[in-house]
GROMACS .gro file of C-alpha atoms in nm:
model
  274
    1UNK     CA    1   8.609   7.882  13.334
    2UNK     CA    2   8.510   8.222  13.463
    3UNK     CA    3   8.598   8.541  13.285
    4UNK     CA    4   8.713   8.873  13.427
    5UNK     CA    5   8.437   9.082  13.270
    6UNK     CA    6   8.306   9.200  13.605
    7UNK     CA    7   8.659   9.271  13.725
    8UNK     CA    8   8.734   9.472  13.412
    9UNK     CA    9   8.425   9.686  13.466
   10UNK     CA   10   8.537   9.746  13.823
   11UNK     CA   11   8.888   9.835  13.704
   12UNK     CA   12   8.743  10.096  13.470
   13UNK     CA   13   8.569  10.253  13.766
   14UNK     CA   14   8.881  10.220  13.985
   15UNK     CA   15   9.180  10.263  13.751
   16UNK     CA   16   9.424  10.325  14.038
   17UNK     CA   17   9.341  10.005  14.225
   18UNK     CA   18   9.638   9.794  14.335
   19UNK     CA   19   9.698   9.466  14.156
   20UNK     CA   20   9.659   9.269  14.480
   21UNK     CA   21   9.315   9.420  14.536
   22UNK     CA   22   9.216   9.349  14.177
   23UNK     CA   23   9.316   8.984  14.213
   24UNK     CA   24   9.105   8.962  14.529
   25UNK     CA   25   8.801   9.102  14.348
   26UNK     CA   26   8.840   8.899  14.030
   27UNK     CA   27   8.884   8.564  14.211
   28UNK     CA   28   8.611   8.612  14.471
   29UNK     CA   29   8.353   8.392  14.300
   30UNK     CA   30   8.584   8.110  14.196
   31UNK     CA   31   8.742   8.109  14.540
   32UNK     CA   32   8.401   8.021  14.683
   33UNK     CA   33   8.380   7.738  14.430
   34UNK     CA   34   8.723   7.612  14.536
   35UNK     CA   35   8.617   7.615  14.900
   36UNK     CA   36   8.313   7.404  14.816
   37UNK     CA   37   8.473   7.121  14.622
   38UNK     CA   38   8.363   6.779  14.747
   39UNK     CA   39   8.707   6.693  14.882
   40UNK     CA   40   8.728   7.017  15.076
   41UNK     CA   41   8.381   6.977  15.224
   42UNK     CA   42   8.445   6.614  15.314
   43UNK     CA   43   8.766   6.704  15.490
   44UNK     CA   44   8.610   6.990  15.684
   45UNK     CA   45   8.330   6.757  15.800
   46UNK     CA   46   8.572   6.480  15.891
   47UNK     CA   47   8.420   6.246  15.632
   48UNK     CA   48   8.737   6.130  15.455
   49UNK     CA   49   8.799   5.761  15.524
   50UNK     CA   50   9.126   5.571  15.498
   51UNK     CA   51   9.179   5.418  15.153
   52UNK     CA   52   9.554   5.350  15.191
   53UNK     CA   53   9.858   5.525  15.048
   54UNK     CA   54   9.721   5.621  14.705
   55UNK     CA   55   9.546   5.947  14.784
   56UNK     CA   56   9.822   6.055  15.020
   57UNK     CA   57  10.070   6.020  14.734
   58UNK     CA   58   9.848   6.221  14.502
   59UNK     CA   59   9.810   6.502  14.754
   60UNK     CA   60  10.174   6.528  14.845
   61UNK     CA   61  10.310   6.494  14.495
   62UNK     CA   62  10.059   6.741  14.360
   63UNK     CA   63  10.229   7.004  14.570
   64UNK     CA   64  10.581   6.878  14.508
   65UNK     CA   65  10.540   6.875  14.130
   66UNK     CA   66  10.371   7.213  14.131
   67UNK     CA   67  10.643   7.373  14.344
   68UNK     CA   68  10.920   7.209  14.145
   69UNK     CA   69  10.787   7.367  13.826
   70UNK     CA   70  10.699   7.704  13.979
   71UNK     CA   71  11.036   7.749  14.147
   72UNK     CA   72  11.226   7.644  13.835
   73UNK     CA   73  11.036   7.902  13.632
   74UNK     CA   74  11.085   8.170  13.898
   75UNK     CA   75  11.459   8.095  13.907
   76UNK     CA   76  11.486   8.097  13.529
   77UNK     CA   77  11.307   8.432  13.507
   78UNK     CA   78  11.459   8.589  13.817
   79UNK     CA   79  11.587   8.893  13.627
   80UNK     CA   80  11.266   8.948  13.429
   81UNK     CA   81  11.101   9.283  13.520
   82UNK     CA   82  10.774   9.104  13.589
   83UNK     CA   83  10.935   8.853  13.826
   84UNK     CA   84  11.234   9.026  13.988
   85UNK     CA   85  11.030   9.240  14.232
   86UNK     CA   86  10.864   8.929  14.383
   87UNK     CA   87  11.163   8.695  14.368
   88UNK     CA   88  11.246   8.595  14.728
   89UNK     CA   89  11.410   8.251  14.707
   90UNK     CA   90  11.572   8.263  15.051
   91UNK     CA   91  11.251   8.361  15.222
   92UNK     CA   92  10.988   8.169  15.027
   93UNK     CA   93  11.130   7.867  14.839
   94UNK     CA   94  10.939   7.559  14.963
   95UNK     CA   95  11.065   7.270  14.751
   96UNK     CA   96  11.355   7.157  14.970
   97UNK     CA   97  11.150   7.174  15.289
   98UNK     CA   98  10.866   6.973  15.136
   99UNK     CA   99  11.112   6.712  15.010
  100UNK     CA  100  11.253   6.678  15.363
  101UNK     CA  101  10.904   6.619  15.497
  102UNK     CA  102  10.833   6.358  15.230
  103UNK     CA  103  11.156   6.176  15.313
  104UNK     CA  104  11.078   6.194  15.684
  105UNK     CA  105  10.741   6.025  15.649
  106UNK     CA  106  10.791   5.801  15.346
  107UNK     CA  107  11.166   5.736  15.312
  108UNK     CA  108  11.425   5.840  15.056
  109UNK     CA  109  11.257   5.643  14.777
  110UNK     CA  110  10.924   5.823  14.812
  111UNK     CA  111  10.930   5.929  14.445
  112UNK     CA  112  10.891   5.567  14.335
  113UNK     CA  113  10.551   5.554  14.504
  114UNK     CA  114  10.400   5.868  14.358
  115UNK     CA  115  10.064   5.900  14.189
  116UNK     CA  116  10.023   6.222  13.993
  117UNK     CA  117   9.668   6.322  13.891
  118UNK     CA  118   9.619   6.428  13.529
  119UNK     CA  119   9.510   6.774  13.643
  120UNK     CA  120   9.848   6.822  13.810
  121UNK     CA  121  10.018   6.766  13.475
  122UNK     CA  122   9.793   7.029  13.321
  123UNK     CA  123   9.885   7.269  13.599
  124UNK     CA  124  10.260   7.223  13.558
  125UNK     CA  125  10.231   7.246  13.180
  126UNK     CA  126  10.059   7.580  13.220
  127UNK     CA  127  10.340   7.707  13.443
  128UNK     CA  128  10.600   7.596  13.186
  129UNK     CA  129  10.410   7.767  12.907
  130UNK     CA  130  10.383   8.107  13.077
  131UNK     CA  131  10.736   8.082  13.217
  132UNK     CA  132  10.869   8.045  12.865
  133UNK     CA  133  10.633   8.280  12.684
  134UNK     CA  134  10.490   8.533  12.930
  135UNK     CA  135  10.674   8.538  13.266
  136UNK     CA  136  10.469   8.831  13.398
  137UNK     CA  137  10.181   8.590  13.448
  138UNK     CA  138  10.384   8.395  13.705
  139UNK     CA  139  10.295   8.663  13.959
  140UNK     CA  140   9.938   8.527  13.976
  141UNK     CA  141  10.060   8.181  14.081
  142UNK     CA  142  10.349   8.292  14.301
  143UNK     CA  143  10.140   8.543  14.494
  144UNK     CA  144   9.859   8.304  14.578
  145UNK     CA  145  10.097   8.014  14.644
  146UNK     CA  146  10.361   8.170  14.865
  147UNK     CA  147  10.149   8.414  15.061
  148UNK     CA  148   9.891   8.143  15.106
  149UNK     CA  149  10.156   7.917  15.258
  150UNK     CA  150  10.286   8.200  15.471
  151UNK     CA  151   9.943   8.277  15.613
  152UNK     CA  152   9.705   7.985  15.580
  153UNK     CA  153   9.985   7.732  15.584
  154UNK     CA  154  10.084   7.843  15.932
  155UNK     CA  155   9.733   7.779  16.058
  156UNK     CA  156   9.707   7.447  15.878
  157UNK     CA  157  10.048   7.342  16.008
  158UNK     CA  158   9.924   7.370  16.365
  159UNK     CA  159   9.607   7.181  16.275
  160UNK     CA  160   9.813   6.907  16.111
  161UNK     CA  161  10.045   6.869  16.408
  162UNK     CA  162   9.748   6.836  16.643
  163UNK     CA  163   9.539   6.610  16.420
  164UNK     CA  164   9.810   6.349  16.367
  165UNK     CA  165   9.943   6.371  16.721
  166UNK     CA  166  10.297   6.493  16.656
  167UNK     CA  167  10.476   6.602  16.971
  168UNK     CA  168  10.721   6.814  16.772
  169UNK     CA  169  10.732   6.990  16.437
  170UNK     CA  170  10.946   6.717  16.279
  171UNK     CA  171  10.809   6.636  15.936
  172UNK     CA  172  10.627   6.969  15.915
  173UNK     CA  173  10.909   7.194  15.803
  174UNK     CA  174  10.707   7.291  15.495
  175UNK     CA  175  10.487   7.506  15.718
  176UNK     CA  176  10.773   7.706  15.871
  177UNK     CA  177  10.951   8.007  15.720
  178UNK     CA  178  11.280   8.059  15.908
  179UNK     CA  179  11.380   8.338  15.667
  180UNK     CA  180  11.071   8.543  15.752
  181UNK     CA  181  11.082   8.703  16.096
  182UNK     CA  182  10.745   8.880  16.067
  183UNK     CA  183  10.488   8.724  15.830
  184UNK     CA  184  10.263   9.030  15.837
  185UNK     CA  185  10.541   9.274  15.752
  186UNK     CA  186  10.672   9.043  15.482
  187UNK     CA  187  10.328   9.012  15.324
  188UNK     CA  188  10.304   9.391  15.316
  189UNK     CA  189  10.644   9.406  15.146
  190UNK     CA  190  10.545   9.137  14.896
  191UNK     CA  191  10.221   9.311  14.803
  192UNK     CA  192  10.404   9.640  14.766
  193UNK     CA  193  10.662   9.480  14.535
  194UNK     CA  194  10.390   9.306  14.337
  195UNK     CA  195  10.190   9.626  14.301
  196UNK     CA  196  10.503   9.800  14.169
  197UNK     CA  197  10.528   9.571  13.864
  198UNK     CA  198  10.464   9.779  13.555
  199UNK     CA  199  10.176   9.636  13.352
  200UNK     CA  200   9.976   9.765  13.062
  201UNK     CA  201   9.597   9.740  13.080
  202UNK     CA  202   9.612   9.429  12.863
  203UNK     CA  203   9.885   9.271  13.076
  204UNK     CA  204   9.699   9.349  13.396
  205UNK     CA  205   9.384   9.185  13.262
  206UNK     CA  206   9.599   8.887  13.169
  207UNK     CA  207   9.725   8.855  13.526
  208UNK     CA  208   9.369   8.867  13.658
  209UNK     CA  209   9.266   8.594  13.416
  210UNK     CA  210   9.567   8.390  13.523
  211UNK     CA  211   9.472   8.421  13.890
  212UNK     CA  212   9.128   8.285  13.806
  213UNK     CA  213   9.292   8.005  13.609
  214UNK     CA  214   9.509   7.920  13.912
  215UNK     CA  215   9.197   7.858  14.119
  216UNK     CA  216   9.032   7.668  13.836
  217UNK     CA  217   9.334   7.440  13.800
  218UNK     CA  218   9.328   7.375  14.174
  219UNK     CA  219   8.961   7.280  14.151
  220UNK     CA  220   9.043   7.036  13.869
  221UNK     CA  221   9.317   6.878  14.081
  222UNK     CA  222   9.087   6.833  14.378
  223UNK     CA  223   8.817   6.686  14.156
  224UNK     CA  224   9.075   6.434  14.029
  225UNK     CA  225   9.175   6.348  14.383
  226UNK     CA  226   8.813   6.307  14.485
  227UNK     CA  227   8.765   6.055  14.202
  228UNK     CA  228   9.081   5.872  14.312
  229UNK     CA  229   8.953   5.867  14.669
  230UNK     CA  230   8.616   5.725  14.565
  231UNK     CA  231   8.767   5.452  14.347
  232UNK     CA  232   9.021   5.353  14.612
  233UNK     CA  233   8.763   5.342  14.889
  234UNK     CA  234   8.546   5.112  14.678
  235UNK     CA  235   8.844   4.887  14.603
  236UNK     CA  236   8.957   4.860  14.963
  237UNK     CA  237   8.622   4.865  15.143
  238UNK     CA  238   8.629   4.698  15.479
  239UNK     CA  239   8.900   4.457  15.364
  240UNK     CA  240   9.180   4.696  15.453
  241UNK     CA  241   9.054   4.740  15.808
  242UNK     CA  242   9.034   4.365  15.853
  243UNK     CA  243   9.363   4.263  15.694
  244UNK     CA  244   9.602   4.557  15.738
  245UNK     CA  245   9.821   4.541  16.049
  246UNK     CA  246   9.742   4.812  16.303
  247UNK     CA  247  10.085   4.972  16.270
  248UNK     CA  248  10.035   5.021  15.894
  249UNK     CA  249   9.686   5.161  15.942
  250UNK     CA  250   9.818   5.406  16.198
  251UNK     CA  251  10.096   5.518  15.965
  252UNK     CA  252   9.854   5.554  15.675
  253UNK     CA  253   9.622   5.772  15.880
  254UNK     CA  254   9.910   6.001  15.971
  255UNK     CA  255  10.027   6.022  15.612
  256UNK     CA  256   9.681   6.085  15.473
  257UNK     CA  257   9.616   6.357  15.732
  258UNK     CA  258   9.943   6.530  15.649
  259UNK     CA  259   9.882   6.505  15.277
  260UNK     CA  260   9.534   6.651  15.297
  261UNK     CA  261   9.641   6.938  15.521
  262UNK     CA  262   9.930   7.027  15.291
  263UNK     CA  263   9.703   7.017  14.990
  264UNK     CA  264   9.441   7.228  15.165
  265UNK     CA  265   9.693   7.511  15.177
  266UNK     CA  266   9.684   7.517  14.798
  267UNK     CA  267   9.312   7.588  14.774
  268UNK     CA  268   9.254   7.772  15.102
  269UNK     CA  269   9.520   8.027  15.016
  270UNK     CA  270   9.260   8.287  14.917
  271UNK     CA  271   9.122   8.314  15.269
  272UNK     CA  272   9.453   8.416  15.417
  273UNK     CA  273   9.623   8.592  15.127
  274UNK     CA  274   9.354   8.856  15.109
   0.00000   0.00000   0.00000
């Protein structure tokens, strides 16, 4: 994993720099790495084939399990001085909307079909650990997650709707923020609140390291999903195309497209947050 040595040198030269700007600088290199994972590149080039339901489940449930843990820890630490300034449950909470989308596409028993990559478990375990022991570090995950959804998620939501041929936004409620009337103004408010959190030099460095870790954990998740995709493609091969009824193939394509677009918001957040 990267370190924040270069960021720390920059901080010494710019001691009054806002936390949001410091996160941008410290995650610049690893953000490029996240953008160039094999799964991301394959998706952008349209080279992801249809292996069935397995990868779709991994993508969707990656985000569901992550949000479930993050929002529980944010709720539990809502009064903590390092969390309270950025606690906006009515405006930003995404878990219920994602669950509605999952039920819309996959039915009420969608949880019985989930596949959770090992890297996702590592991610949620990390969130539990800092939520219990050092809640100020949650800002690194909440900032990149929620503002990424608010910005990049909006773009990806439109791409998803077009790519899978939906005539309405049904099933895409995750991408909408009815409690936010102006995304740009809200992002300014969020950054201002985040920058107001009182941190010592050591605590600030810890947040920067945590932001880098957030990207690194996302890269690990996408690497896991890429391995799942490769194994499943090899197992299915051309057999699925020959034996699977057209209606199932069509549904699988829609589900896979939605899952990938939702997951892309997790890694592509850096483009739009900053």
